[in-house]
PDB file of C-alpha atoms in Angstrom:
ATOM      1  CA  MET A   1       0.000   0.000   0.000  1.00 44.00           C
ATOM      2  CA  GLU A   2       2.861   2.378   0.799  1.00 52.00           C
ATOM      3  CA  ASP A   3       4.215   1.932  -2.754  1.00 53.00           C
ATOM      4  CA  ILE A   4       0.871   3.074  -4.169  1.00 48.00           C
ATOM      5  CA  TYR A   5       1.044   6.204  -2.009  1.00 46.00           C
ATOM      6  CA  ASN A   6       4.638   6.875  -3.087  1.00 74.00           C
ATOM      7  CA  ASP A   7       3.628   6.492  -6.756  1.00 68.00           C
ATOM      8  CA  LEU A   8       0.725   8.888  -6.241  1.00 62.00           C
ATOM      9  CA  ILE A   9       2.985  11.500  -4.627  1.00 65.00           C
ATOM     10  CA  MET A  10       5.563  11.221  -7.404  1.00 65.00           C
ATOM     11  CA  GLU A  11       2.904  11.377 -10.133  1.00 71.00           C
ATOM     12  CA  HIS A  12       1.452  14.612  -8.739  1.00 60.00           C
ATOM     13  CA  SER A  13       4.926  16.035  -8.202  1.00 68.00           C
ATOM     14  CA  MET A  14       6.083  15.477 -11.777  1.00 69.00           C
ATOM     15  CA  ASN A  15       2.857  15.762 -13.808  1.00 73.00           C
ATOM     16  CA  SER A  16       0.422  17.955 -11.926  1.00 79.00           C
ATOM     17  CA  TYR A  17      -2.443  19.132 -14.106  1.00 88.00           C
ATOM     18  CA  ASN A  18      -3.304  21.499 -11.219  1.00 94.00           C
ATOM     19  CA  LYS A  19      -0.104  23.482 -11.766  1.00 95.00           C
ATOM     20  CA  LYS A  20      -1.309  26.297 -13.994  1.00 96.00           C
ATOM     21  CA  LYS A  21      -2.652  29.837 -13.955  1.00 96.00           C
ATOM     22  CA  LEU A  22      -6.317  29.949 -12.962  1.00 96.00           C
ATOM     23  CA  GLU A  23      -8.280  32.405 -15.073  1.00 91.00           C
ATOM     24  CA  ASN A  24     -10.659  34.708 -13.183  1.00 94.00           C
ATOM     25  CA  ALA A  25      -9.537  33.574  -9.722  1.00 97.00           C
ATOM     26  CA  ASP A  26     -11.423  35.149  -6.820  1.00 96.00           C
ATOM     27  CA  TYR A  27      -8.522  34.756  -4.375  1.00 96.00           C
ATOM     28  CA  GLU A  28      -4.774  34.421  -4.596  1.00 96.00           C
ATOM     29  CA  GLN A  29      -2.401  33.721  -1.731  1.00 97.00           C
ATOM     30  CA  ILE A  30       1.352  33.146  -1.651  1.00 97.00           C
ATOM     31  CA  GLY A  31       2.697  30.430   0.617  1.00 97.00           C
ATOM     32  CA  HIS A  32       6.393  30.272   1.435  1.00 95.00           C
ATOM     33  CA  ASN A  33       8.508  27.872   3.466  1.00 91.00           C
ATOM     34  CA  PRO A  34      11.763  29.690   4.271  1.00 88.00           C
ATOM     35  CA  ASN A  35      13.320  26.501   5.687  1.00 84.00           C
ATOM     36  CA  CYS A  36      13.680  24.883   2.290  1.00 84.00           C
ATOM     37  CA  GLY A  37      12.633  27.534  -0.238  1.00 90.00           C
ATOM     38  CA  ASP A  38       9.285  26.019  -1.259  1.00 94.00           C
ATOM     39  CA  GLU A  39       6.973  28.701  -2.610  1.00 96.00           C
ATOM     40  CA  ILE A  40       3.512  28.480  -4.118  1.00 97.00           C
ATOM     41  CA  THR A  41       0.892  30.890  -5.366  1.00 97.00           C
ATOM     42  CA  LEU A  42      -2.478  29.316  -4.718  1.00 98.00           C
ATOM     43  CA  GLU A  43      -5.512  30.545  -6.658  1.00 98.00           C
ATOM     44  CA  LEU A  44      -9.122  29.866  -5.780  1.00 97.00           C
ATOM     45  CA  LYS A  45     -12.419  30.364  -7.599  1.00 97.00           C
ATOM     46  CA  LEU A  46     -15.646  30.156  -5.633  1.00 97.00           C
ATOM     47  CA  SER A  47     -19.224  29.666  -6.741  1.00 97.00           C
ATOM     48  CA  GLY A  48     -21.223  30.788  -3.721  1.00 96.00           C
ATOM     49  CA  ASP A  49     -19.738  28.778  -0.864  1.00 95.00           C
ATOM     50  CA  ILE A  50     -18.459  25.974  -3.123  1.00 97.00           C
ATOM     51  CA  ILE A  51     -14.848  25.698  -4.230  1.00 98.00           C
ATOM     52  CA  GLU A  52     -15.364  25.674  -7.971  1.00 97.00           C
ATOM     53  CA  ASP A  53     -11.708  25.448  -8.939  1.00 98.00           C
ATOM     54  CA  MET A  54      -8.180  25.860  -7.663  1.00 98.00           C
ATOM     55  CA  ALA A  55      -4.739  25.936  -9.233  1.00 98.00           C
ATOM     56  CA  PHE A  56      -1.181  26.761  -8.245  1.00 97.00           C
ATOM     57  CA  LEU A  57       2.143  27.928  -9.558  1.00 97.00           C
ATOM     58  CA  GLY A  58       5.479  27.753  -7.820  1.00 94.00           C
ATOM     59  CA  HIS A  59       8.453  25.613  -7.048  1.00 94.00           C
ATOM     60  CA  GLY A  60       9.652  23.308  -4.338  1.00 91.00           C
ATOM     61  CA  CYS A  61      10.342  19.748  -3.351  1.00 89.00           C
ATOM     62  CA  ALA A  62       8.266  16.754  -4.440  1.00 88.00           C
ATOM     63  CA  ILE A  63       6.373  16.715  -1.139  1.00 91.00           C
ATOM     64  CA  SER A  64       5.259  20.364  -1.297  1.00 93.00           C
ATOM     65  CA  GLN A  65       4.311  20.216  -4.968  1.00 93.00           C
ATOM     66  CA  SER A  66       2.399  16.939  -4.748  1.00 93.00           C
ATOM     67  CA  SER A  67       0.698  17.913  -1.487  1.00 95.00           C
ATOM     68  CA  THR A  68      -0.559  21.093  -3.171  1.00 96.00           C
ATOM     69  CA  SER A  69      -1.857  19.224  -6.205  1.00 95.00           C
ATOM     70  CA  ILE A  70      -3.554  16.485  -4.180  1.00 95.00           C
ATOM     71  CA  MET A  71      -5.061  19.092  -1.847  1.00 97.00           C
ATOM     72  CA  ILE A  72      -6.622  20.813  -4.864  1.00 97.00           C
ATOM     73  CA  ASP A  73      -8.131  17.533  -6.083  1.00 96.00           C
ATOM     74  CA  THR A  74      -9.437  16.820  -2.577  1.00 97.00           C
ATOM     75  CA  LEU A  75     -11.036  20.233  -1.976  1.00 98.00           C
ATOM     76  CA  ARG A  76     -12.417  20.998  -5.455  1.00 98.00           C
ATOM     77  CA  GLY A  77     -16.222  20.833  -5.373  1.00 98.00           C
ATOM     78  CA  LYS A  78     -16.451  20.985  -1.577  1.00 98.00           C
ATOM     79  CA  THR A  79     -18.222  23.678   0.417  1.00 97.00           C
ATOM     80  CA  ILE A  80     -16.083  26.051   2.456  1.00 97.00           C
ATOM     81  CA  LYS A  81     -17.314  24.336   5.622  1.00 97.00           C
ATOM     82  CA  GLU A  82     -16.402  20.870   4.285  1.00 97.00           C
ATOM     83  CA  ALA A  83     -13.009  22.150   3.106  1.00 98.00           C
ATOM     84  CA  LYS A  84     -12.200  23.629   6.516  1.00 97.00           C
ATOM     85  CA  GLU A  85     -12.998  20.305   8.186  1.00 97.00           C
ATOM     86  CA  ILE A  86     -10.803  18.400   5.700  1.00 98.00           C
ATOM     87  CA  ILE A  87      -7.959  20.888   6.209  1.00 98.00           C
ATOM     88  CA  LYS A  88      -8.246  20.529   9.990  1.00 97.00           C
ATOM     89  CA  THR A  89      -8.162  16.725   9.692  1.00 97.00           C
ATOM     90  CA  PHE A  90      -5.138  16.777   7.347  1.00 97.00           C
ATOM     91  CA  ILE A  91      -3.143  19.031   9.664  1.00 97.00           C
ATOM     92  CA  ALA A  92      -4.069  16.859  12.653  1.00 96.00           C
ATOM     93  CA  MET A  93      -2.985  13.737  10.748  1.00 96.00           C
ATOM     94  CA  ILE A  94       0.397  15.250   9.892  1.00 95.00           C
ATOM     95  CA  LYS A  95       0.874  16.324  13.519  1.00 93.00           C
ATOM     96  CA  ARG A  96      -0.100  12.796  14.665  1.00 92.00           C
ATOM     97  CA  GLU A  97      -3.105  14.171  16.528  1.00 93.00           C
ATOM     98  CA  GLU A  98      -5.592  12.242  14.355  1.00 91.00           C
ATOM     99  CA  GLN A  99      -5.093   8.618  13.332  1.00 87.00           C
ATOM    100  CA  GLU A 100      -8.661   7.263  13.347  1.00 91.00           C
ATOM    101  CA  GLU A 101      -9.214   5.559   9.989  1.00 92.00           C
ATOM    102  CA  GLU A 102     -12.871   6.570   9.725  1.00 93.00           C
ATOM    103  CA  LYS A 103     -12.034  10.276  10.102  1.00 93.00           C
ATOM    104  CA  LEU A 104      -9.080  10.023   7.700  1.00 94.00           C
ATOM    105  CA  LYS A 105     -11.329   8.687   4.902  1.00 95.00           C
ATOM    106  CA  LYS A 106     -12.507  12.239   4.160  1.00 95.00           C
ATOM    107  CA  LEU A 107      -8.921  13.065   3.124  1.00 96.00           C
ATOM    108  CA  GLU A 108      -9.236  10.819   0.067  1.00 93.00           C
ATOM    109  CA  ASP A 109      -5.811  10.641  -1.690  1.00 90.00           C
ATOM    110  CA  ALA A 110      -4.308  13.170   0.749  1.00 93.00           C
ATOM    111  CA  VAL A 111      -3.989  10.313   3.243  1.00 93.00           C
ATOM    112  CA  ALA A 112      -0.902   9.394   1.181  1.00 90.00           C
ATOM    113  CA  PHE A 113       1.001  11.943   3.299  1.00 91.00           C
ATOM    114  CA  ARG A 114       0.284  10.123   6.540  1.00 91.00           C
ATOM    115  CA  ASN A 115       3.893   8.958   6.984  1.00 88.00           C
ATOM    116  CA  VAL A 116       5.347  12.438   6.457  1.00 90.00           C
ATOM    117  CA  SER A 117       4.972  12.850  10.211  1.00 87.00           C
ATOM    118  CA  ASN A 118       7.884  10.389  10.501  1.00 88.00           C
ATOM    119  CA  MET A 119      10.101  12.891   8.629  1.00 87.00           C
ATOM    120  CA  PRO A 120      10.083  16.095  10.712  1.00 88.00           C
ATOM    121  CA  ALA A 121      12.030  18.051   8.090  1.00 87.00           C
ATOM    122  CA  ARG A 122       9.237  17.396   5.548  1.00 90.00           C
ATOM    123  CA  VAL A 123       6.226  18.277   7.714  1.00 93.00           C
ATOM    124  CA  LYS A 124       6.306  21.971   6.734  1.00 94.00           C
ATOM    125  CA  CYS A 125       6.611  20.957   3.079  1.00 93.00           C
ATOM    126  CA  ALA A 126       3.453  18.855   3.256  1.00 95.00           C
ATOM    127  CA  LEU A 127       1.562  21.542   5.192  1.00 97.00           C
ATOM    128  CA  LEU A 128       2.500  24.572   3.066  1.00 97.00           C
ATOM    129  CA  ALA A 129      -0.505  24.494   0.716  1.00 97.00           C
ATOM    130  CA  TRP A 130      -2.913  23.466   3.467  1.00 98.00           C
ATOM    131  CA  HIS A 131      -1.954  26.439   5.634  1.00 97.00           C
ATOM    132  CA  THR A 132      -2.130  28.700   2.576  1.00 97.00           C
ATOM    133  CA  ILE A 133      -5.695  27.666   1.680  1.00 97.00           C
ATOM    134  CA  GLU A 134      -6.600  27.903   5.358  1.00 96.00           C
ATOM    135  CA  GLU A 135      -5.527  31.579   5.283  1.00 95.00           C
ATOM    136  CA  ILE A 136      -7.769  32.221   2.263  1.00 95.00           C
ATOM    137  CA  LEU A 137     -10.795  30.462   3.753  1.00 95.00           C
ATOM    138  CA  ASP A 138     -10.381  32.090   7.170  1.00 91.00           C
ATOM    139  CA  GLU A 139     -10.946  35.428   5.447  1.00 82.00           C
ATOM    140  CA  LYS A 140     -14.277  34.143   4.071  1.00 67.00           C
TER     141      LYS A 140
END
């Protein structure tokens, strides 16, 4: 199972269809990790309280880039309320505060980052996009 997760992370890192400029974005937020130089510009388009679309541009390690792409796939189509709950669960998983399988199901493919908590130097990489979208949604 771990190999499947590794393949998923590498696929999103190298071939992310979410890495593009989003036309007519409602919100744009820059996320930066000074520890390793990861930087993203996250764009968000809303339709009422539903996340209609998201995209990103930027550079960084495989973990930060794939986490951003998978986050976009996970949150697209969700309400702001649902997205905030998913974000909270993802952050708790990475911090080892949430391990209950039933609650982690809502993360969909983002559960692939579960073992990042075993690599302290990579935790901020995995969380960069999630904290960035959290900043956008907290303003809503």
